[in-house]
Short mmCIF file of C-alpha atoms in Angstrom, two decimals:
data_model
loop_
_atom_site.label_atom_id
_atom_site.label_comp_id
_atom_site.label_asym_id
_atom_site.label_seq_id
_atom_site.Cartn_x
_atom_site.Cartn_y
_atom_site.Cartn_z
CA MET G 76 -11.55 -19.54 -10.60
CA LYS G 77 -8.19 -21.01 -11.59
CA LEU G 78 -5.07 -18.91 -11.92
CA CYS G 79 -4.29 -19.52 -15.59
CA LYS G 80 -4.62 -17.54 -18.80
CA ARG G 81 -7.34 -19.78 -20.16
CA ASP G 82 -9.62 -19.33 -17.15
CA ILE G 83 -9.13 -15.57 -17.17
CA ARG G 84 -10.17 -15.44 -20.82
CA GLU G 85 -13.09 -17.85 -20.59
CA ASN G 86 -14.45 -16.67 -17.25
CA LYS G 87 -13.59 -12.99 -17.46
CA SER G 88 -17.01 -11.81 -16.30
CA GLU G 89 -16.82 -13.91 -13.13
CA TRP G 90 -13.39 -12.56 -12.24
CA LEU G 91 -14.54 -9.01 -12.79
CA SER G 92 -17.76 -9.52 -10.82
CA LYS G 93 -15.68 -10.60 -7.82
CA GLY G 94 -13.65 -7.40 -7.97
CA TYR G 95 -10.46 -8.69 -9.59
CA MET G 96 -8.46 -6.31 -11.80
CA LEU G 97 -7.47 -8.21 -14.96
CA PRO G 98 -4.81 -7.59 -17.62
CA GLU G 99 -6.05 -4.98 -20.09
CA PHE G 100 -3.33 -5.66 -22.65
CA ASP G 101 -2.73 -8.42 -25.18
CA MET G 102 -0.76 -10.93 -23.12
CA GLU G 103 0.44 -12.89 -26.13
CA ALA G 104 1.60 -9.80 -28.01
CA VAL G 105 3.45 -8.47 -24.99
CA GLY G 106 4.99 -11.90 -24.45
CA ARG G 107 6.26 -12.09 -28.02
CA ALA G 108 7.66 -8.56 -27.98
CA THR G 109 9.45 -9.20 -24.68
CA HIS G 110 10.88 -12.51 -25.84
CA ASP G 111 12.16 -11.17 -29.15
CA ALA G 112 13.70 -7.95 -27.82
CA PRO G 113 13.93 -8.14 -24.02
CA GLU G 114 14.57 -4.91 -22.15
CA TRP G 115 14.38 -6.00 -18.52
CA ILE G 116 15.33 -9.17 -16.68
CA HIS G 117 14.95 -9.39 -12.92
CA PHE G 118 16.83 -11.75 -10.61
CA GLY G 119 14.98 -12.83 -7.47
CA ALA G 120 11.48 -14.25 -7.91
CA GLY G 121 10.22 -13.54 -4.39
CA ASN G 122 7.37 -11.52 -2.93
CA ILE G 123 8.83 -8.01 -3.21
CA PHE G 124 9.34 -8.58 -6.93
CA ARG G 125 5.79 -9.72 -7.55
CA ALA G 126 4.03 -7.34 -5.15
CA PHE G 127 5.91 -4.20 -6.21
CA ILE G 128 7.97 -4.49 -9.39
CA ALA G 129 5.84 -6.85 -11.45
CA SER G 130 2.63 -5.24 -10.20
CA THR G 131 3.85 -1.76 -11.15
CA VAL G 132 4.81 -2.95 -14.64
CA GLN G 133 1.35 -4.54 -14.87
CA ARG G 134 -0.33 -1.20 -14.19
CA LEU G 135 1.88 0.57 -16.74
CA LEU G 136 1.10 -2.09 -19.36
CA ASN G 137 -2.61 -1.64 -18.66
CA GLU G 138 -2.21 2.11 -19.22
CA GLY G 139 -0.23 1.62 -22.43
CA ARG G 140 2.82 3.35 -20.99
CA LEU G 141 4.87 0.18 -21.51
CA GLN G 142 4.70 -2.29 -24.38
CA LYS G 143 7.00 -4.96 -22.97
CA GLY G 144 6.90 -7.01 -19.82
CA LEU G 145 9.44 -8.57 -17.48
CA ILE G 146 11.49 -11.72 -17.49
CA VAL G 147 12.17 -13.14 -14.03
CA ALA G 148 15.09 -15.39 -13.14
CA GLU G 149 15.69 -17.21 -9.86
CA GLY G 150 19.25 -18.08 -8.92
CA TYR G 151 18.95 -19.45 -5.40
CA ASP G 152 15.74 -21.41 -4.84
CA TYR G 153 14.66 -23.01 -8.11
CA GLU G 154 11.54 -24.48 -6.49
CA ILE G 155 10.00 -21.00 -6.58
CA ILE G 156 9.83 -21.24 -10.37
CA ASP G 157 8.51 -24.80 -10.34
CA ARG G 158 5.88 -24.26 -7.66
CA ALA G 159 4.77 -20.63 -7.81
CA TYR G 160 5.26 -19.58 -11.43
CA ARG G 161 5.08 -22.22 -14.15
CA PRO G 162 2.00 -24.11 -12.88
CA PHE G 163 0.11 -20.81 -13.12
CA ASP G 164 1.30 -19.54 -16.53
CA ASP G 165 3.62 -17.12 -14.68
CA LEU G 166 0.55 -15.27 -13.40
CA CYS G 167 0.18 -14.03 -9.85
CA LEU G 168 -2.60 -12.68 -7.69
CA SER G 169 -1.39 -9.52 -5.98
CA VAL G 170 -3.48 -8.50 -2.96
CA THR G 171 -3.02 -4.98 -1.61
CA LEU G 172 -3.85 -4.63 2.08
CA LYS G 173 -5.11 -1.12 2.72
CA ALA G 174 -4.86 0.55 6.10
CA GLU G 175 -8.62 1.07 6.46
CA GLY G 176 -9.22 -2.67 6.10
CA SER G 177 -10.16 -3.09 2.45
CA ILE G 178 -8.23 -5.08 -0.14
CA GLU G 179 -7.47 -4.68 -3.84
CA LYS G 180 -7.09 -7.81 -5.97
CA MET G 181 -5.12 -7.73 -9.21
CA ILE G 182 -4.05 -10.53 -11.54
CA VAL G 183 -0.47 -9.76 -12.58
CA ALA G 184 0.52 -10.91 -16.06
CA SER G 185 3.57 -8.70 -16.65
CA VAL G 186 5.98 -11.62 -16.22
CA THR G 187 6.42 -13.21 -19.65
CA GLU G 188 9.08 -15.82 -18.80
CA SER G 189 10.31 -17.46 -15.58
CA LEU G 190 13.78 -18.96 -15.68
CA LYS G 191 16.27 -20.75 -13.44
CA VAL G 192 19.82 -19.41 -13.21
CA ASP G 193 21.13 -22.96 -13.19
CA PRO G 194 24.05 -23.77 -15.52
CA ALA G 195 22.87 -27.39 -15.55
CA ASP G 196 19.41 -26.36 -16.79
CA GLY G 197 18.39 -25.40 -20.31
CA ASP G 198 17.11 -22.06 -19.00
CA TYR G 199 20.68 -20.84 -18.58
CA ALA G 200 21.23 -20.75 -22.34
CA ARG G 201 18.11 -18.57 -22.66
CA ILE G 202 19.43 -16.19 -19.98
CA ARG G 203 22.74 -15.95 -21.83
CA GLU G 204 20.78 -15.16 -24.97
CA ILE G 205 18.97 -12.37 -23.13
CA PHE G 206 22.27 -10.93 -21.92
CA ALA G 207 23.61 -10.99 -25.47
CA SER G 208 20.59 -9.08 -26.76
CA PRO G 209 21.31 -5.44 -27.79
CA SER G 210 17.84 -4.47 -26.55
CA LEU G 211 18.55 -5.33 -22.90
CA LYS G 212 18.54 -2.17 -20.81
CA MET G 213 18.39 -3.42 -17.24
CA ALA G 214 19.07 -6.45 -15.09
CA SER G 215 17.63 -5.80 -11.64
CA PHE G 216 18.01 -7.73 -8.40
CA THR G 217 16.16 -8.55 -5.19
CA ILE G 218 18.43 -11.32 -3.90
CA THR G 219 18.59 -10.12 -0.25
CA GLU G 220 21.33 -8.08 1.35
CA LYS G 221 23.55 -11.07 2.06
CA GLY G 222 23.40 -12.11 -1.60
CA TYR G 223 26.15 -9.61 -2.42
CA ASN G 224 28.61 -10.87 0.18
CA ILE G 225 31.69 -12.57 -1.23
CA LYS G 226 33.70 -12.38 2.00
CA SER G 227 33.07 -13.50 5.57
CA ALA G 228 32.97 -11.13 8.54
CA ASP G 229 36.72 -11.54 9.02
CA GLY G 230 37.44 -10.49 5.44
CA ALA G 231 38.21 -13.94 4.05
CA VAL G 232 36.83 -14.85 0.63
CA PHE G 233 34.14 -17.51 0.94
CA PRO G 234 35.28 -20.94 -0.32
CA ALA G 235 32.50 -21.02 -2.93
CA ILE G 236 33.63 -17.65 -4.28
CA GLU G 237 37.27 -18.70 -4.34
CA LYS G 238 36.21 -21.81 -6.26
CA ASP G 239 34.46 -19.61 -8.82
CA PHE G 240 37.49 -17.33 -9.06
CA ALA G 241 39.50 -20.37 -10.08
CA ALA G 242 36.85 -21.90 -12.36
CA GLY G 243 36.17 -18.85 -14.52
CA PRO G 244 32.84 -17.85 -16.08
CA ASP G 245 32.15 -21.26 -17.61
CA GLY G 246 32.33 -22.92 -14.19
CA ALA G 247 30.73 -20.27 -11.96
CA GLU G 248 28.21 -21.65 -9.48
CA SER G 249 27.71 -18.90 -6.88
CA TYR G 250 24.96 -16.35 -7.44
CA ILE G 251 27.26 -13.37 -8.06
CA GLY G 252 29.64 -15.61 -10.00
CA LYS G 253 26.85 -16.50 -12.40
CA ILE G 254 25.89 -12.83 -12.76
CA ALA G 255 29.50 -11.95 -13.58
CA ALA G 256 29.57 -14.80 -16.12
CA LEU G 257 26.39 -13.50 -17.77
CA LEU G 258 27.87 -10.02 -17.93
CA TYR G 259 30.92 -11.53 -19.60
CA ALA G 260 28.60 -13.04 -22.20
CA ARG G 261 27.30 -9.51 -22.88
CA TYR G 262 30.88 -8.30 -23.19
CA GLN G 263 31.61 -11.06 -25.69
CA ALA G 264 28.54 -10.03 -27.68
CA GLY G 265 30.15 -6.68 -28.41
CA ALA G 266 30.69 -4.97 -25.04
CA LEU G 267 27.04 -3.96 -25.13
CA PRO G 268 25.81 -1.36 -22.60
CA VAL G 269 23.51 -2.32 -19.72
CA SER G 270 22.67 -1.40 -16.12
CA LEU G 271 22.78 -3.83 -13.21
CA VAL G 272 20.28 -2.46 -10.72
CA SER G 273 20.15 -3.71 -7.16
CA MET G 274 16.73 -3.13 -5.64
CA ASP G 275 17.61 -4.79 -2.37
CA ASN G 276 16.99 -3.10 0.93
CA CYS G 277 20.56 -2.22 1.84
CA SER G 278 22.73 0.86 1.90
CA HIS G 279 24.47 1.86 -1.35
CA ASN G 280 23.23 -1.36 -2.91
CA GLY G 281 24.57 -0.50 -6.35
CA SER G 282 28.08 -0.14 -5.01
CA ARG G 283 27.83 -3.47 -3.24
CA LEU G 284 26.84 -5.13 -6.49
CA PHE G 285 29.61 -3.27 -8.31
CA ASP G 286 32.23 -4.38 -5.77
CA ALA G 287 31.18 -8.01 -6.06
CA VAL G 288 31.04 -8.10 -9.87
CA THR G 289 34.30 -6.20 -10.33
CA ALA G 290 36.03 -8.56 -7.91
CA PHE G 291 35.14 -11.43 -10.22
CA ALA G 292 36.20 -9.52 -13.32
CA ALA G 293 39.54 -8.59 -11.78
CA GLU G 294 40.28 -12.12 -10.59
CA TRP G 295 39.31 -13.74 -13.87
CA VAL G 296 41.48 -11.29 -15.79
CA ARG G 297 44.37 -11.75 -13.37
CA ARG G 298 44.18 -15.51 -13.77
CA GLY G 299 43.91 -15.31 -17.54
CA LEU G 300 40.44 -16.86 -17.63
CA VAL G 301 38.74 -14.04 -19.59
CA ASP G 302 39.66 -11.40 -22.11
CA ALA G 303 41.77 -8.65 -20.55
CA GLY G 304 39.24 -6.02 -21.64
CA PHE G 305 36.46 -7.43 -19.45
CA ALA G 306 37.59 -5.62 -16.32
CA SER G 307 37.77 -2.32 -18.20
CA TYR G 308 34.27 -2.92 -19.60
CA VAL G 309 32.79 -3.51 -16.14
CA ASN G 310 34.48 -0.35 -14.84
CA ASP G 311 33.38 1.82 -17.77
CA ARG G 312 30.49 4.03 -16.63
CA ALA G 313 29.42 4.51 -20.23
CA LYS G 314 29.05 0.75 -20.67
CA VAL G 315 27.82 -0.71 -17.36
CA GLY G 316 25.73 1.15 -14.82
CA PHE G 317 25.39 0.18 -11.16
CA PRO G 318 22.73 2.63 -9.93
CA TRP G 319 21.88 3.09 -6.29
CA THR G 320 18.23 2.58 -5.38
CA MET G 321 15.97 2.89 -2.37
CA ILE G 322 13.04 0.49 -2.19
CA ASP G 323 10.30 0.43 0.41
CA LYS G 324 7.27 -1.84 0.53
CA ILE G 325 6.31 -4.35 3.21
CA THR G 326 5.55 -7.73 1.65
CA PRO G 327 4.90 -10.34 4.36
CA ARG G 328 4.35 -14.04 3.82
CA PRO G 329 0.98 -15.16 2.44
CA ASP G 330 -1.57 -14.68 5.21
CA ALA G 331 -4.34 -17.03 6.28
CA LYS G 332 -6.90 -14.20 6.44
CA VAL G 333 -6.21 -13.26 2.84
CA ILE G 334 -6.42 -16.91 1.79
CA GLU G 335 -9.84 -17.20 3.38
CA MET G 336 -11.11 -14.04 1.69
CA VAL G 337 -10.10 -15.07 -1.83
CA ARG G 338 -11.33 -18.62 -1.28
CA LYS G 339 -14.78 -17.18 -0.61
CA ASP G 340 -14.57 -15.60 -4.07
CA GLY G 341 -14.01 -19.03 -5.57
CA PHE G 342 -10.27 -18.52 -6.15
CA THR G 343 -8.82 -22.01 -5.77
CA ASP G 344 -5.05 -21.61 -6.09
CA THR G 345 -4.31 -20.55 -2.54
CA ASP G 346 -1.94 -23.24 -1.31
CA ALA G 347 1.21 -21.80 0.27
CA VAL G 348 4.17 -24.16 0.47
CA LYS G 349 7.63 -24.12 2.01
CA THR G 350 10.44 -25.11 -0.32
CA ALA G 351 13.33 -27.35 0.67
CA LYS G 352 15.42 -24.20 1.10
CA GLY G 353 12.88 -22.68 3.47
CA THR G 354 11.18 -20.20 1.14
CA PHE G 355 7.44 -19.66 1.63
CA VAL G 356 5.79 -19.39 -1.77
CA ALA G 357 2.24 -19.23 -3.09
CA PRO G 358 0.44 -18.24 -6.30
CA PHE G 359 -0.46 -14.97 -4.60
CA VAL G 360 1.26 -12.22 -2.63
CA ASN G 361 -0.10 -9.78 -0.10
CA ALA G 362 1.46 -6.41 0.64
CA GLU G 363 0.77 -2.95 1.98
CA GLU G 364 -0.35 -0.14 -0.30
CA THR G 365 2.50 2.28 0.43
CA GLN G 366 5.52 1.85 -1.81
CA TYR G 367 8.58 3.81 -2.91
CA LEU G 368 11.35 3.07 -5.40
CA VAL G 369 13.88 5.82 -6.06
CA ILE G 370 16.43 4.91 -8.76
CA GLU G 371 19.65 6.65 -9.70
CA ASP G 372 19.39 7.66 -13.36
CA TRP G 373 22.38 5.73 -14.73
CA PHE G 374 21.36 3.69 -17.77
CA PRO G 375 23.95 3.45 -20.56
CA ASN G 376 21.50 1.61 -22.85
CA GLY G 377 18.51 3.79 -22.02
CA ARG G 378 16.07 3.28 -19.20
CA VAL G 379 12.75 1.48 -18.93
CA GLU G 380 10.24 4.28 -18.34
CA ILE G 381 8.68 3.29 -15.06
CA GLY G 382 9.22 6.57 -13.21
CA GLY G 383 6.63 9.17 -12.32
CA ALA G 384 3.90 6.90 -11.00
CA TYR G 385 3.13 4.36 -8.27
CA GLY G 386 5.91 5.60 -6.00
CA VAL G 387 8.69 5.10 -8.56
CA MET G 388 11.01 7.99 -9.41
CA TYR G 389 14.37 8.54 -11.09
CA ALA G 390 16.82 10.89 -9.40
CA ASP G 391 20.50 11.71 -9.08
CA ARG G 392 22.76 9.66 -6.77
CA GLU G 393 22.83 12.28 -4.01
CA THR G 394 19.03 12.27 -3.78
CA VAL G 395 18.86 8.47 -3.77
CA ASP G 396 21.46 8.40 -1.01
CA LYS G 397 19.52 10.85 1.12
CA VAL G 398 16.23 9.00 0.65
CA GLU G 399 17.88 5.65 1.35
CA ARG G 400 19.60 6.91 4.50
CA MET G 401 16.37 8.51 5.65
CA LYS G 402 14.51 5.23 5.35
CA VAL G 403 17.12 2.57 6.13
CA CYS G 404 18.98 4.42 8.87
CA THR G 405 16.16 6.28 10.59
CA CYS G 406 12.56 6.34 9.47
CA LEU G 407 11.56 2.70 8.97
CA ASN G 408 14.11 -0.11 9.11
CA PRO G 409 15.52 0.65 12.59
CA LEU G 410 11.99 0.79 13.97
CA HIS G 411 11.20 -2.59 12.44
CA THR G 412 14.37 -4.16 13.85
CA ALA G 413 13.62 -2.84 17.34
CA LEU G 414 10.08 -4.21 17.19
CA ALA G 415 11.30 -7.54 15.79
CA VAL G 416 13.80 -8.18 18.59
CA TYR G 417 11.54 -7.22 21.46
CA GLY G 418 8.44 -8.65 19.82
CA CYS G 419 10.02 -12.11 19.78
CA LEU G 420 11.09 -11.78 23.41
CA LEU G 421 7.61 -10.72 24.50
CA GLY G 422 5.74 -13.34 22.52
CA TYR G 423 4.21 -11.19 19.80
CA THR G 424 3.47 -12.74 16.43
CA LEU G 425 2.25 -9.62 14.62
CA ILE G 426 4.11 -6.33 14.22
CA SER G 427 0.82 -4.44 14.18
CA GLU G 428 -0.08 -5.77 17.64
CA GLU G 429 3.18 -4.45 19.05
CA MET G 430 2.09 -0.90 18.34
CA LYS G 431 -0.65 -1.39 20.94
CA ASP G 432 2.08 -1.99 23.54
CA PRO G 433 2.82 1.38 25.23
CA GLN G 434 6.50 0.64 25.87
CA LEU G 435 7.20 -0.68 22.37
CA LYS G 436 5.30 2.18 20.76
CA LYS G 437 7.28 4.70 22.77
CA MET G 438 10.53 2.88 21.93
CA VAL G 439 10.09 3.29 18.18
CA GLU G 440 8.89 6.86 18.54
CA ILE G 441 12.04 7.79 20.47
CA ILE G 442 14.31 5.97 18.02
CA GLY G 443 12.64 7.66 15.07
CA TYR G 444 11.78 11.17 16.19
CA ARG G 445 14.24 11.88 19.03
CA GLU G 446 17.38 9.88 18.25
CA GLY G 447 17.24 9.46 14.49
CA LEU G 448 15.54 12.53 13.03
CA PRO G 449 18.21 15.06 14.19
CA VAL G 450 20.79 13.53 11.83
CA VAL G 451 18.52 12.97 8.80
CA VAL G 452 19.15 15.16 5.77
CA ASP G 453 15.93 16.10 3.99
CA PRO G 454 16.16 14.52 0.50
CA GLY G 455 13.69 17.00 -0.94
CA VAL G 456 11.51 14.43 -2.73
CA LEU G 457 10.14 12.91 0.52
CA ASP G 458 9.71 14.66 3.87
CA PRO G 459 11.38 12.69 6.73
CA ARG G 460 8.95 13.64 9.48
CA GLU G 461 5.95 12.87 7.29
CA PHE G 462 7.59 9.58 6.37
CA ILE G 463 7.95 8.63 10.05
CA ASP G 464 4.41 9.80 10.73
CA THR G 465 3.12 7.43 8.07
CA VAL G 466 5.25 4.56 9.38
CA VAL G 467 4.26 4.98 13.04
CA LYS G 468 0.64 5.98 12.59
CA VAL G 469 -0.44 4.10 9.47
CA ARG G 470 1.94 1.46 8.14
CA ILE G 471 3.14 -0.47 11.18
CA PRO G 472 -0.20 -0.36 13.08
CA ASN G 473 -2.10 -1.56 9.98
CA VAL G 474 -4.11 -4.47 11.46
CA PHE G 475 -4.46 -5.93 8.00
CA MET G 476 -0.71 -6.43 7.64
CA PRO G 477 0.23 -9.98 8.68
CA ASP G 478 3.93 -9.19 9.10
CA THR G 479 5.71 -10.90 11.97
CA PRO G 480 8.61 -9.94 14.23
CA GLN G 481 10.03 -13.40 13.55
CA ARG G 482 10.36 -12.67 9.82
CA ILE G 483 11.85 -9.24 10.34
CA ALA G 484 14.35 -10.60 12.88
CA THR G 485 15.99 -12.66 10.12
CA ASP G 486 19.66 -11.73 9.51
CA THR G 487 19.68 -9.01 12.17
CA SER G 488 23.46 -9.21 12.52
CA GLN G 489 23.75 -8.05 8.91
CA LYS G 490 21.47 -5.06 9.47
CA LEU G 491 22.58 -3.40 12.71
CA ALA G 492 25.58 -1.57 11.24
CA ILE G 493 23.40 0.24 8.73
CA ARG G 494 20.17 0.62 10.66
CA PHE G 495 21.81 2.01 13.79
CA GLY G 496 25.56 2.35 13.24
CA GLU G 497 25.14 5.13 10.70
CA THR G 498 23.18 7.19 13.23
CA ILE G 499 25.93 6.74 15.81
CA LYS G 500 28.57 7.83 13.28
CA ALA G 501 26.49 10.90 12.40
CA TYR G 502 26.33 11.87 16.07
CA GLN G 503 30.10 11.46 16.33
CA LYS G 504 30.60 13.88 13.44
CA ARG G 505 28.24 16.56 14.71
CA PRO G 506 29.72 19.02 17.26
CA ASP G 507 26.23 20.01 18.36
CA LEU G 508 25.21 16.45 19.23
CA SER G 509 26.49 13.93 21.79
CA VAL G 510 26.53 10.16 21.40
CA SER G 511 25.73 9.97 25.11
CA ASP G 512 22.23 11.24 24.26
CA LEU G 513 21.52 7.93 22.49
CA LYS G 514 19.74 5.91 25.16
CA ILE G 515 17.30 3.64 23.32
CA ILE G 516 19.44 2.51 20.39
CA PRO G 517 21.83 0.76 22.84
CA LEU G 518 18.75 -0.80 24.43
CA VAL G 519 17.99 -2.39 21.04
CA PHE G 520 21.55 -3.78 20.87
CA ALA G 521 21.16 -5.29 24.33
CA GLY G 522 17.75 -6.64 23.36
CA TRP G 523 19.26 -8.34 20.31
CA LEU G 524 21.85 -10.12 22.46
CA ARG G 525 19.09 -11.15 24.85
CA TYR G 526 17.07 -12.39 21.85
CA VAL G 527 19.98 -14.45 20.53
CA MET G 528 19.87 -16.48 23.77
CA GLY G 529 16.64 -18.03 22.43
CA VAL G 530 14.67 -17.68 25.67
CA ASP G 531 11.63 -15.42 25.89
CA ASP G 532 10.66 -13.15 28.78
CA ASN G 533 8.68 -15.96 30.40
CA GLY G 534 11.74 -18.18 30.42
CA GLN G 535 10.47 -20.37 27.57
CA PRO G 536 12.85 -21.40 24.77
CA PHE G 537 12.23 -20.29 21.18
CA THR G 538 14.18 -20.66 17.95
CA PRO G 539 15.77 -17.41 16.74
CA SER G 540 15.32 -16.61 13.07
CA ASP G 541 18.01 -17.51 10.55
CA ASP G 542 21.14 -15.39 10.78
CA PRO G 543 24.62 -16.09 9.37
CA MET G 544 26.22 -15.04 12.66
CA LEU G 545 23.75 -16.73 15.00
CA ALA G 546 26.03 -19.60 15.98
CA GLN G 547 28.97 -17.25 16.49
CA ILE G 548 27.07 -14.85 18.75
CA GLN G 549 25.46 -17.69 20.68
CA GLY G 550 28.93 -19.13 21.19
CA ALA G 551 30.14 -15.80 22.59
CA LEU G 552 27.21 -15.79 25.05
CA ALA G 553 27.65 -19.45 26.01
CA GLY G 554 27.27 -20.00 29.72
CA ILE G 555 25.00 -17.01 30.34
CA ARG G 556 21.66 -18.12 31.73
CA LEU G 557 18.45 -16.32 32.56
CA GLY G 558 18.77 -15.17 36.15
CA ASP G 559 22.55 -14.69 36.08
CA ALA G 560 23.78 -11.51 37.74
CA GLY G 561 26.91 -10.88 35.72
CA PRO G 562 29.15 -9.01 35.17
CA PHE G 563 29.15 -9.94 31.51
CA GLY G 564 31.79 -7.60 30.13
CA GLU G 565 34.33 -10.31 29.41
CA LYS G 566 31.89 -12.22 27.22
CA LEU G 567 30.23 -9.19 25.62
CA HIS G 568 33.33 -7.16 24.81
CA PRO G 569 34.37 -9.14 21.68
CA VAL G 570 30.83 -8.77 20.31
CA LEU G 571 30.14 -5.15 21.23
CA SER G 572 33.51 -4.01 19.91
CA ASN G 573 32.93 -5.65 16.51
CA GLU G 574 32.58 -2.84 13.98
CA ARG G 575 31.32 -5.24 11.32
CA ILE G 576 28.23 -5.90 13.44
CA PHE G 577 27.45 -2.46 14.81
CA GLY G 578 29.22 -0.17 12.35
CA VAL G 579 31.38 1.15 15.19
CA ASP G 580 33.25 -0.17 18.20
CA LEU G 581 30.58 0.52 20.80
CA TYR G 582 33.17 0.97 23.54
CA ALA G 583 35.12 3.52 21.50
CA ALA G 584 31.82 5.27 20.80
CA GLY G 585 31.00 5.40 24.50
CA LEU G 586 28.03 3.02 24.32
CA GLY G 587 29.60 -0.34 25.20
CA GLU G 588 29.23 -0.15 28.97
CA LEU G 589 25.66 1.16 28.67
CA THR G 590 24.75 -1.78 26.42
CA GLU G 591 26.35 -4.18 28.94
CA ASN G 592 24.28 -2.60 31.71
CA TYR G 593 21.06 -2.94 29.74
CA PHE G 594 21.86 -6.56 28.94
CA ALA G 595 22.44 -7.39 32.60
CA GLN G 596 19.01 -5.98 33.42
CA LEU G 597 17.36 -7.91 30.59
CA VAL G 598 18.74 -11.29 31.76
CA ALA G 599 17.99 -10.78 35.45
CA GLY G 600 15.20 -13.36 35.32
CA PRO G 601 11.72 -14.05 33.92
CA GLY G 602 9.87 -10.79 33.36
CA ALA G 603 13.11 -8.78 33.26
CA VAL G 604 12.57 -7.67 29.67
CA ARG G 605 9.21 -6.11 30.49
CA ARG G 606 10.53 -4.54 33.70
CA THR G 607 13.47 -3.02 31.84
CA LEU G 608 11.24 -1.56 29.15
CA GLN G 609 8.94 -0.11 31.79
CA LYS G 610 11.92 1.41 33.58
CA TYR G 611 13.22 3.28 30.54
CA LEU G 612 10.05 3.77 28.52
CA ALA G 613 7.45 4.56 31.14
#
């Protein structure tokens, strides 16, 4: 059983007998229709795209609710296209890991083209052609939260961005620079309407994309590198939409257990590889069953009708904001970050296993129900308490989910301000609540600093996950060793007072000294992490 269109056609009965869901639409016809009049191009060819977005479009194509597929473009790691898409006719095996232990296997054929956003590659001309097409309704993105950053933590424009500002659209090389250049191509084609839709897991993602793109437009206009009307076009709500979205689906790296199961079926294309840029890719993806995508209804050229099924819904901005804050700031992401930090320190390699740990289970329950839930506004379309119930009782403990604390710990410095800082700010604004009641969120902050030291609770070194601020934070903690007694205020103060990291100055919020105290307990020696958790989460 080879992952290619020919094998699916010629050996259809074998695929079906092994329980694989196959495309029920004419792949060639859909491919031609999409190529000739594309409606949707997606940037970011990773797992969340294939497991959620492409899989949802696949189901809608099967049902006849859509007649066109997706075009995917990768602008960071071109090896993904070369190693996980084109050798397999752009097909993918999507494996859904259900909580009760069963799996669902579906061959996804909704992707009709895979392209590289590389100005030096012939694909780039095709992408420009797509952006010049009047039929294009949406360009969506899953390029990670840091993909929208054009400035460093101190507010300075990154050198690569400054280079693009000076080069103009024809010389843009950064990811956002290339997106701005493609949007300029659409402007040149007649100021055609379109929506740029961030589907990344970050707060007010549409505004972050808007800020980055408009910065390029303004600079290029100011420097006389583009038509003066480009900036007005980008800022015209009737021409270019930047909807907010909330996305939620756990899509871990390809898992060995899943590989073994599909190999027993006779499925041969199971090799997972690591690209030169560190991306883990495979011809298949595995993900949980639960999924949500709430999209602000802002589509100047009309929308692709994907709402109303499979967890996807269109809503107004206020509703999207409430759902996103519920999930990102309270009901899921903070719980994952807490488990990631302490899981690495305690030697866990599976998030699901951590929920068997009484202290860690109690930690996330307190963060979710006691400290977070009081400041959550009910969005109406999803119930916050039920959402947390599902997360704590079903999703995270799912033994079939091979997600790791090491993966989730990636880029933690970029997540703390949203995942916890917004809760602190909400407490500050509420006269009926006191920031001093937040006891476990500061314990997560202290745990993160302890994690950054790269020494586990047994005193053994480990390598922290990638993080753009890792070297900086490790430098601030330089000289602190396991077993030191402190005080550590002089070293910790510059970090804990950094609003860019935590969303607030923790000292001004009244949580700085408490975080220092927790940290001192966590570094007291081998076993100190466990003892500290037992002390506060008994």
